[in-house]
Amino acid sequence: MTRTLLAAALLALAGIASAQAPGLPRQVEFYFDADASSRRPVLELKDRSQPGIDRLTRAIERNAEHTLEAAQLGHYAMQTGRTDLGRNL
C-alpha cells in the first residue's frame, strides 16, 4: 500500500515537472526590475556654503515637491540651532 502511494506521488511529481510549457525559458530566481514606487536614498550634500543653501532654497521655491531639498535644508537648520525652521521644512 505504501509503495503504491509512493509510486503515485512520484509519478504525480514527474507529471508536474514535465508540465512546463516547452520553448519558454526557465524562470530566473533573482530578477530585479526597476520599481517606480521605490524611494531613492537621501544623500547629504556637502556644500553648506551660502550659495549652496540658496540653490536648495530656489529649488524649493520653484517646486514644492522637492522634498529632498526641503529635508536637506531642515537638516542644516536643525544643526545650526534653528529648530523651528527645521521642523517647518
mmCIF file of C-alpha atoms in Angstrom:
data_model
loop_
_atom_site.group_PDB
_atom_site.id
_atom_site.type_symbol
_atom_site.label_atom_id
_atom_site.label_comp_id
_atom_site.label_asym_id
_atom_site.label_seq_id
_atom_site.Cartn_x
_atom_site.Cartn_y
_atom_site.Cartn_z
ATOM 1 C CA MET A 1 0.000 0.000 0.000
ATOM 2 C CA THR A 2 2.755 2.455 0.937
ATOM 3 C CA ARG A 3 4.719 1.522 -2.179
ATOM 4 C CA THR A 4 1.679 2.224 -4.306
ATOM 5 C CA LEU A 5 1.160 5.627 -2.688
ATOM 6 C CA LEU A 6 4.849 6.456 -3.040
ATOM 7 C CA ALA A 7 4.859 5.438 -6.689
ATOM 8 C CA ALA A 8 1.726 7.508 -7.339
ATOM 9 C CA ALA A 9 3.286 10.526 -5.628
ATOM 10 C CA LEU A 10 6.488 10.202 -7.659
ATOM 11 C CA LEU A 11 4.515 9.910 -10.906
ATOM 12 C CA ALA A 12 2.488 12.974 -9.974
ATOM 13 C CA LEU A 13 5.661 14.949 -9.280
ATOM 14 C CA ALA A 14 7.158 13.820 -12.572
ATOM 15 C CA GLY A 15 3.996 14.926 -14.356
ATOM 16 C CA ILE A 16 4.160 18.356 -12.737
ATOM 17 C CA ALA A 17 7.829 18.759 -13.693
ATOM 18 C CA SER A 18 7.148 17.849 -17.306
ATOM 19 C CA ALA A 19 4.076 20.083 -17.497
ATOM 20 C CA GLN A 20 6.168 23.212 -18.052
ATOM 21 C CA ALA A 21 5.483 24.845 -21.383
ATOM 22 C CA PRO A 22 8.061 23.861 -23.981
ATOM 23 C CA GLY A 23 10.058 26.659 -25.553
ATOM 24 C CA LEU A 24 9.801 29.033 -22.599
ATOM 25 C CA PRO A 25 12.991 29.993 -20.778
ATOM 26 C CA ARG A 26 13.477 28.743 -17.266
ATOM 27 C CA GLN A 27 12.424 31.135 -14.562
ATOM 28 C CA VAL A 28 15.280 33.234 -13.218
ATOM 29 C CA GLU A 29 15.408 33.120 -9.459
ATOM 30 C CA PHE A 30 16.734 36.614 -8.775
ATOM 31 C CA TYR A 31 15.287 39.022 -11.306
ATOM 32 C CA PHE A 32 15.082 42.644 -10.285
ATOM 33 C CA ASP A 33 13.218 45.179 -12.351
ATOM 34 C CA ALA A 34 13.240 48.913 -11.742
ATOM 35 C CA ASP A 35 10.490 49.777 -9.278
ATOM 36 C CA ALA A 36 8.977 53.182 -9.933
ATOM 37 C CA SER A 37 7.424 53.254 -6.474
ATOM 38 C CA SER A 38 10.708 52.725 -4.651
ATOM 39 C CA ARG A 39 12.400 55.622 -2.912
ATOM 40 C CA ARG A 40 15.837 56.833 -3.795
ATOM 41 C CA PRO A 41 18.277 57.282 -0.919
ATOM 42 C CA VAL A 42 18.761 60.712 0.598
ATOM 43 C CA LEU A 43 22.358 61.796 0.209
ATOM 44 C CA GLU A 44 23.676 64.598 2.358
ATOM 45 C CA LEU A 45 25.080 67.416 0.282
ATOM 46 C CA LYS A 46 28.459 68.584 1.478
ATOM 47 C CA ASP A 47 28.066 72.139 0.161
ATOM 48 C CA ARG A 48 26.932 74.086 3.220
ATOM 49 C CA SER A 49 28.020 77.427 1.846
ATOM 50 C CA GLN A 50 25.538 80.233 1.379
ATOM 51 C CA PRO A 51 25.362 79.690 -2.426
ATOM 52 C CA GLY A 52 24.600 76.006 -1.835
ATOM 53 C CA ILE A 53 21.831 76.848 0.613
ATOM 54 C CA ASP A 54 20.486 79.438 -1.849
ATOM 55 C CA ARG A 55 20.341 76.785 -4.610
ATOM 56 C CA LEU A 56 18.334 74.474 -2.348
ATOM 57 C CA THR A 57 16.006 77.340 -1.403
ATOM 58 C CA ARG A 58 15.402 78.270 -5.052
ATOM 59 C CA ALA A 59 14.666 74.626 -5.923
ATOM 60 C CA ILE A 60 12.005 74.500 -3.191
ATOM 61 C CA GLU A 61 10.528 77.831 -4.271
ATOM 62 C CA ARG A 62 10.237 76.616 -7.884
ATOM 63 C CA ASN A 63 8.572 73.343 -6.964
ATOM 64 C CA ALA A 64 7.106 72.470 -3.573
ATOM 65 C CA GLU A 65 7.513 68.763 -4.425
ATOM 66 C CA HIS A 66 11.283 68.954 -3.921
ATOM 67 C CA THR A 67 11.081 67.122 -0.612
ATOM 68 C CA LEU A 68 14.718 66.001 -0.638
ATOM 69 C CA GLU A 69 15.889 69.581 -0.846
ATOM 70 C CA ALA A 70 13.500 70.597 1.940
ATOM 71 C CA ALA A 71 14.789 67.755 4.101
ATOM 72 C CA GLN A 72 18.362 68.875 3.453
ATOM 73 C CA LEU A 73 17.603 72.466 4.425
ATOM 74 C CA GLY A 74 15.724 71.268 7.501
ATOM 75 C CA HIS A 75 18.749 69.195 8.483
ATOM 76 C CA TYR A 76 21.040 72.218 8.130
ATOM 77 C CA ALA A 77 18.657 74.392 10.128
ATOM 78 C CA MET A 78 18.438 71.851 12.957
ATOM 79 C CA GLN A 79 22.226 71.537 13.113
ATOM 80 C CA THR A 80 22.640 75.288 13.390
ATOM 81 C CA GLY A 81 20.127 75.580 16.227
ATOM 82 C CA ARG A 82 17.148 76.858 14.237
ATOM 83 C CA THR A 83 14.854 74.031 15.312
ATOM 84 C CA ASP A 84 11.576 75.802 14.465
ATOM 85 C CA LEU A 85 12.687 76.366 10.865
ATOM 86 C CA GLY A 86 13.988 72.810 10.646
ATOM 87 C CA ARG A 87 10.670 71.347 11.805
ATOM 88 C CA ASN A 88 8.737 73.531 9.362
ATOM 89 C CA LEU A 89 10.857 72.362 6.467
#
